[in-house]
Amino acid sequence: MVEEFVVRTTHLLFAAIWAGSVFYVAFVVLPLARDGEFNTTKPLEAISGKLTTISRVSALVLLLTGARLAQTGYTVDSLLGSANGHLVLTMVALWLLLAALVEIGAKRLESGLNGKKLREPAANVLGLYRVAAVVGIALLVVGGAITTGLAASL
Ligand code: HEM
């Protein structure tokens, strides 16, 4: 009981932190940078570095806690053969996609910033970060569907 509370709550906390920070960068920080509200590349370099760290730590914690939840709540048959099992597999695929998008976005942004440009690299990666933010929201929606048993009841 206590173990399940700790694992599930840790999973939820890091899901919120990861999806929330990608959303904030995509919809607040990068539009400001694109519109020329930063005077130097320094703040954006720091924000990008911190987001990469948050993303990597969250991805790892979510993988470990998610694997534990899957191990205690599912069998291979129920993962492959039930509605909630399919949603858990969807979650894993979206997890990989979100991690990849944030890594690619950070690499592109940082190489643009290294060239001492600011508005152009921010504009170039905006679309990619917005896709990542939507993937983060989709993950939370999948989580909600699992918790409420939505797919199983349809
Ligand atoms: C490899 C990565 C992941 C695995 C293996 C995984 C697996 C799981 C499992 C097994 C559950 C419990 C299902 C159940 O109660 O029947 C779950 C719940 C959930 N997951 Fe994930 N997950 C992963 C990544 C993510 C990510 C990246 C997010 C969001 C950013 C996320 C958000 C959630 C949410 C919101 C719930 C519902 C929590 C609850 O109500 O207890 N998961 N996940």
Tab-separated table of C-alpha atoms and ligand atoms in Angstrom:
chain	number	residue	atom	x	y	z
A	1	MET	CA	0.000	0.000	0.000
A	2	VAL	CA	2.678	2.495	1.078
A	3	GLU	CA	4.954	1.282	-1.718
A	4	GLU	CA	2.191	1.718	-4.287
A	5	PHE	CA	1.459	5.220	-2.948
A	6	VAL	CA	5.138	6.215	-3.211
A	7	VAL	CA	5.634	4.763	-6.704
A	8	ARG	CA	2.348	6.091	-8.123
A	9	THR	CA	2.755	9.549	-6.588
A	10	THR	CA	6.373	9.817	-7.768
A	11	HIS	CA	5.208	8.801	-11.262
A	12	LEU	CA	2.492	11.477	-11.177
A	13	LEU	CA	4.788	14.205	-9.792
A	14	PHE	CA	7.463	13.709	-12.457
A	15	ALA	CA	4.793	13.458	-15.167
A	16	ALA	CA	3.494	16.887	-14.091
A	17	ILE	CA	6.981	18.423	-13.763
A	18	TRP	CA	8.127	17.145	-17.177
A	19	ALA	CA	4.992	17.965	-19.165
A	20	GLY	CA	4.610	21.304	-17.344
A	21	SER	CA	8.158	22.504	-17.948
A	22	VAL	CA	8.089	21.588	-21.658
A	23	PHE	CA	4.739	23.399	-21.975
A	24	TYR	CA	6.109	26.520	-20.276
A	25	VAL	CA	9.201	26.671	-22.486
A	26	ALA	CA	7.130	26.068	-25.649
A	27	PHE	CA	4.385	28.570	-24.923
A	28	VAL	CA	6.094	31.238	-22.772
A	29	VAL	CA	9.907	31.251	-22.970
A	30	LEU	CA	10.510	30.578	-26.683
A	31	PRO	CA	7.855	33.029	-27.962
A	32	LEU	CA	9.479	35.745	-25.786
A	33	ALA	CA	12.907	34.872	-27.217
A	34	ARG	CA	11.542	34.862	-30.771
A	35	ASP	CA	10.032	38.317	-30.189
A	36	GLY	CA	13.410	39.692	-29.060
A	37	GLU	CA	12.627	40.078	-25.351
A	38	PHE	CA	16.037	38.693	-24.293
A	39	ASN	CA	19.138	40.853	-24.689
A	40	THR	CA	21.726	38.049	-24.621
A	41	THR	CA	21.812	34.332	-25.413
A	42	LYS	CA	22.823	33.499	-21.796
A	43	PRO	CA	19.350	33.111	-20.195
A	44	LEU	CA	18.134	30.938	-23.060
A	45	GLU	CA	21.270	28.749	-22.876
A	46	ALA	CA	20.666	28.272	-19.145
A	47	ILE	CA	16.938	27.545	-19.630
A	48	SER	CA	17.691	25.013	-22.358
A	49	GLY	CA	20.346	23.286	-20.208
A	50	LYS	CA	18.019	23.114	-17.193
A	51	LEU	CA	15.142	21.775	-19.308
A	52	THR	CA	17.436	19.041	-20.648
A	53	THR	CA	18.335	18.038	-17.076
A	54	ILE	CA	14.687	18.084	-15.920
A	55	SER	CA	13.750	16.054	-18.993
A	56	ARG	CA	16.452	13.400	-18.515
A	57	VAL	CA	15.796	12.956	-14.794
A	58	SER	CA	12.021	12.831	-15.362
A	59	ALA	CA	12.364	10.348	-18.244
A	60	LEU	CA	14.441	8.045	-16.032
A	61	VAL	CA	12.162	8.318	-12.978
A	62	LEU	CA	9.049	7.764	-15.142
A	63	LEU	CA	10.637	4.718	-16.794
A	64	LEU	CA	11.547	3.172	-13.420
A	65	THR	CA	8.269	3.957	-11.638
A	66	GLY	CA	6.238	3.081	-14.762
A	67	ALA	CA	8.036	-0.268	-15.068
A	68	ARG	CA	7.273	-0.991	-11.400
A	69	LEU	CA	3.581	-0.093	-11.835
A	70	ALA	CA	3.413	-2.294	-14.925
A	71	GLN	CA	5.139	-5.149	-13.092
A	72	THR	CA	2.716	-5.022	-10.158
A	73	GLY	CA	-0.474	-4.256	-12.112
A	74	TYR	CA	-0.117	-6.152	-15.403
A	75	THR	CA	0.975	-9.405	-16.975
A	76	VAL	CA	2.362	-9.682	-20.518
A	77	ASP	CA	-1.090	-10.957	-21.555
A	78	SER	CA	-2.962	-8.052	-19.978
A	79	LEU	CA	-0.493	-5.524	-21.423
A	80	LEU	CA	-1.038	-6.920	-24.907
A	81	GLY	CA	-4.680	-7.914	-24.538
A	82	SER	CA	-6.563	-5.291	-22.485
A	83	ALA	CA	-7.631	-1.700	-23.151
A	84	ASN	CA	-5.579	-0.331	-20.243
A	85	GLY	CA	-2.603	-2.473	-21.304
A	86	HIS	CA	-2.714	-0.866	-24.738
A	87	LEU	CA	-2.818	2.565	-23.098
A	88	VAL	CA	0.266	1.720	-21.022
A	89	LEU	CA	2.090	0.694	-24.244
A	90	THR	CA	0.919	3.952	-25.855
A	91	MET	CA	2.377	5.759	-22.829
A	92	VAL	CA	5.761	4.087	-23.398
A	93	ALA	CA	5.765	5.101	-27.090
A	94	LEU	CA	4.846	8.713	-26.204
A	95	TRP	CA	7.505	8.713	-23.452
A	96	LEU	CA	10.145	7.867	-26.058
A	97	LEU	CA	8.794	10.500	-28.447
A	98	LEU	CA	8.767	13.244	-25.787
A	99	ALA	CA	12.321	12.426	-24.655
A	100	ALA	CA	13.554	12.438	-28.283
A	101	LEU	CA	11.815	15.728	-29.161
A	102	VAL	CA	13.265	17.541	-26.135
A	103	GLU	CA	16.793	16.229	-26.904
A	104	ILE	CA	16.576	17.214	-30.599
A	105	GLY	CA	15.071	20.611	-29.712
A	106	ALA	CA	17.822	21.390	-27.197
A	107	LYS	CA	20.599	20.366	-29.647
A	108	ARG	CA	19.145	22.569	-32.410
A	109	LEU	CA	18.534	25.507	-30.090
A	110	GLU	CA	21.996	25.343	-28.520
A	111	SER	CA	23.796	25.119	-31.862
A	112	GLY	CA	21.841	28.186	-33.055
A	113	LEU	CA	22.680	30.059	-29.850
A	114	ASN	CA	26.377	29.142	-30.210
A	115	GLY	CA	26.315	31.152	-33.421
A	116	LYS	CA	25.332	34.122	-31.205
A	117	LYS	CA	21.922	34.332	-32.835
A	118	LEU	CA	18.845	34.517	-30.631
A	119	ARG	CA	15.546	35.227	-32.361
A	120	GLU	CA	16.158	32.966	-35.359
A	121	PRO	CA	17.041	29.746	-33.450
A	122	ALA	CA	14.128	30.348	-31.049
A	123	ALA	CA	11.744	30.712	-34.008
A	124	ASN	CA	13.219	27.613	-35.686
A	125	VAL	CA	12.653	25.272	-32.724
A	126	LEU	CA	9.292	26.689	-31.617
A	127	GLY	CA	7.227	24.227	-33.682
A	128	LEU	CA	9.212	21.265	-32.413
A	129	TYR	CA	8.768	22.295	-28.765
A	130	ARG	CA	5.054	22.832	-29.335
A	131	VAL	CA	4.742	19.299	-30.694
A	132	ALA	CA	6.639	18.108	-27.590
A	133	ALA	CA	4.213	20.064	-25.355
A	134	VAL	CA	1.232	18.425	-27.089
A	135	VAL	CA	2.854	14.991	-26.603
A	136	GLY	CA	3.243	15.838	-22.876
A	137	ILE	CA	-0.446	16.735	-22.637
A	138	ALA	CA	-1.394	13.585	-24.562
A	139	LEU	CA	0.559	11.550	-21.988
A	140	LEU	CA	-1.440	13.089	-19.140
A	141	VAL	CA	-4.691	12.426	-21.017
A	142	VAL	CA	-3.640	8.774	-21.512
A	143	GLY	CA	-2.878	8.635	-17.759
A	144	GLY	CA	-6.353	9.991	-17.002
A	145	ALA	CA	-7.953	7.444	-19.311
A	146	ILE	CA	-6.057	4.624	-17.566
A	147	THR	CA	-6.963	5.829	-14.062
A	148	THR	CA	-10.672	6.170	-14.824
A	149	GLY	CA	-10.845	2.950	-16.862
A	150	LEU	CA	-12.287	4.977	-19.755
A	151	ALA	CA	-11.049	2.739	-22.578
A	152	ALA	CA	-12.254	-0.419	-20.841
A	153	SER	CA	-15.767	1.030	-20.406
A	154	LEU	CA	-16.221	2.005	-24.078
B	1	HEM	C1	8.422	4.198	-19.999
B	1	HEM	C2	7.608	5.105	-19.502
B	1	HEM	C3	6.316	4.822	-18.776
B	1	HEM	C4	5.761	3.657	-18.328
B	1	HEM	C5	6.309	2.235	-18.448
B	1	HEM	C6	4.514	3.994	-17.665
B	1	HEM	C7	3.648	3.097	-17.089
B	1	HEM	C8	2.541	3.419	-16.340
B	1	HEM	C9	1.697	2.478	-15.637
B	1	HEM	C10	1.910	0.965	-15.612
B	1	HEM	C11	0.718	3.184	-15.026
B	1	HEM	C12	-0.377	2.616	-14.104
B	1	HEM	C13	-1.510	2.078	-14.897
B	1	HEM	C14	-2.641	1.604	-14.019
B	1	HEM	O1	-2.874	2.157	-12.947
B	1	HEM	O2	-3.315	0.654	-14.443
B	1	HEM	C15	0.913	4.576	-15.363
B	1	HEM	C16	0.108	5.617	-14.925
B	1	HEM	C17	0.263	6.928	-15.283
B	1	HEM	N1	1.287	7.451	-16.050
B	1	HEM	FE1	2.803	6.424	-16.879
B	1	HEM	N2	4.341	5.345	-17.724
B	1	HEM	C18	5.417	5.891	-18.390
B	1	HEM	C19	5.622	7.210	-18.684
B	1	HEM	C20	4.757	8.232	-18.378
B	1	HEM	C21	4.920	9.613	-18.755
B	1	HEM	C22	6.095	10.130	-19.600
B	1	HEM	C23	3.863	10.314	-18.261
B	1	HEM	C24	3.545	11.778	-18.381
B	1	HEM	C25	4.381	12.725	-18.725
B	1	HEM	C26	3.030	9.378	-17.534
B	1	HEM	C27	1.865	9.698	-16.873
B	1	HEM	C28	1.082	8.819	-16.167
B	1	HEM	C29	-0.116	9.193	-15.431
B	1	HEM	C30	-0.676	10.606	-15.312
B	1	HEM	C31	-0.629	8.004	-14.891
B	1	HEM	C32	-1.866	7.852	-14.020
B	1	HEM	C33	-1.369	7.796	-12.617
B	1	HEM	C34	-2.405	7.336	-11.621
B	1	HEM	O3	-3.564	7.683	-11.726
B	1	HEM	O4	-2.008	6.639	-10.725
B	1	HEM	N3	3.606	8.122	-17.634
B	1	HEM	N4	2.030	4.689	-16.155
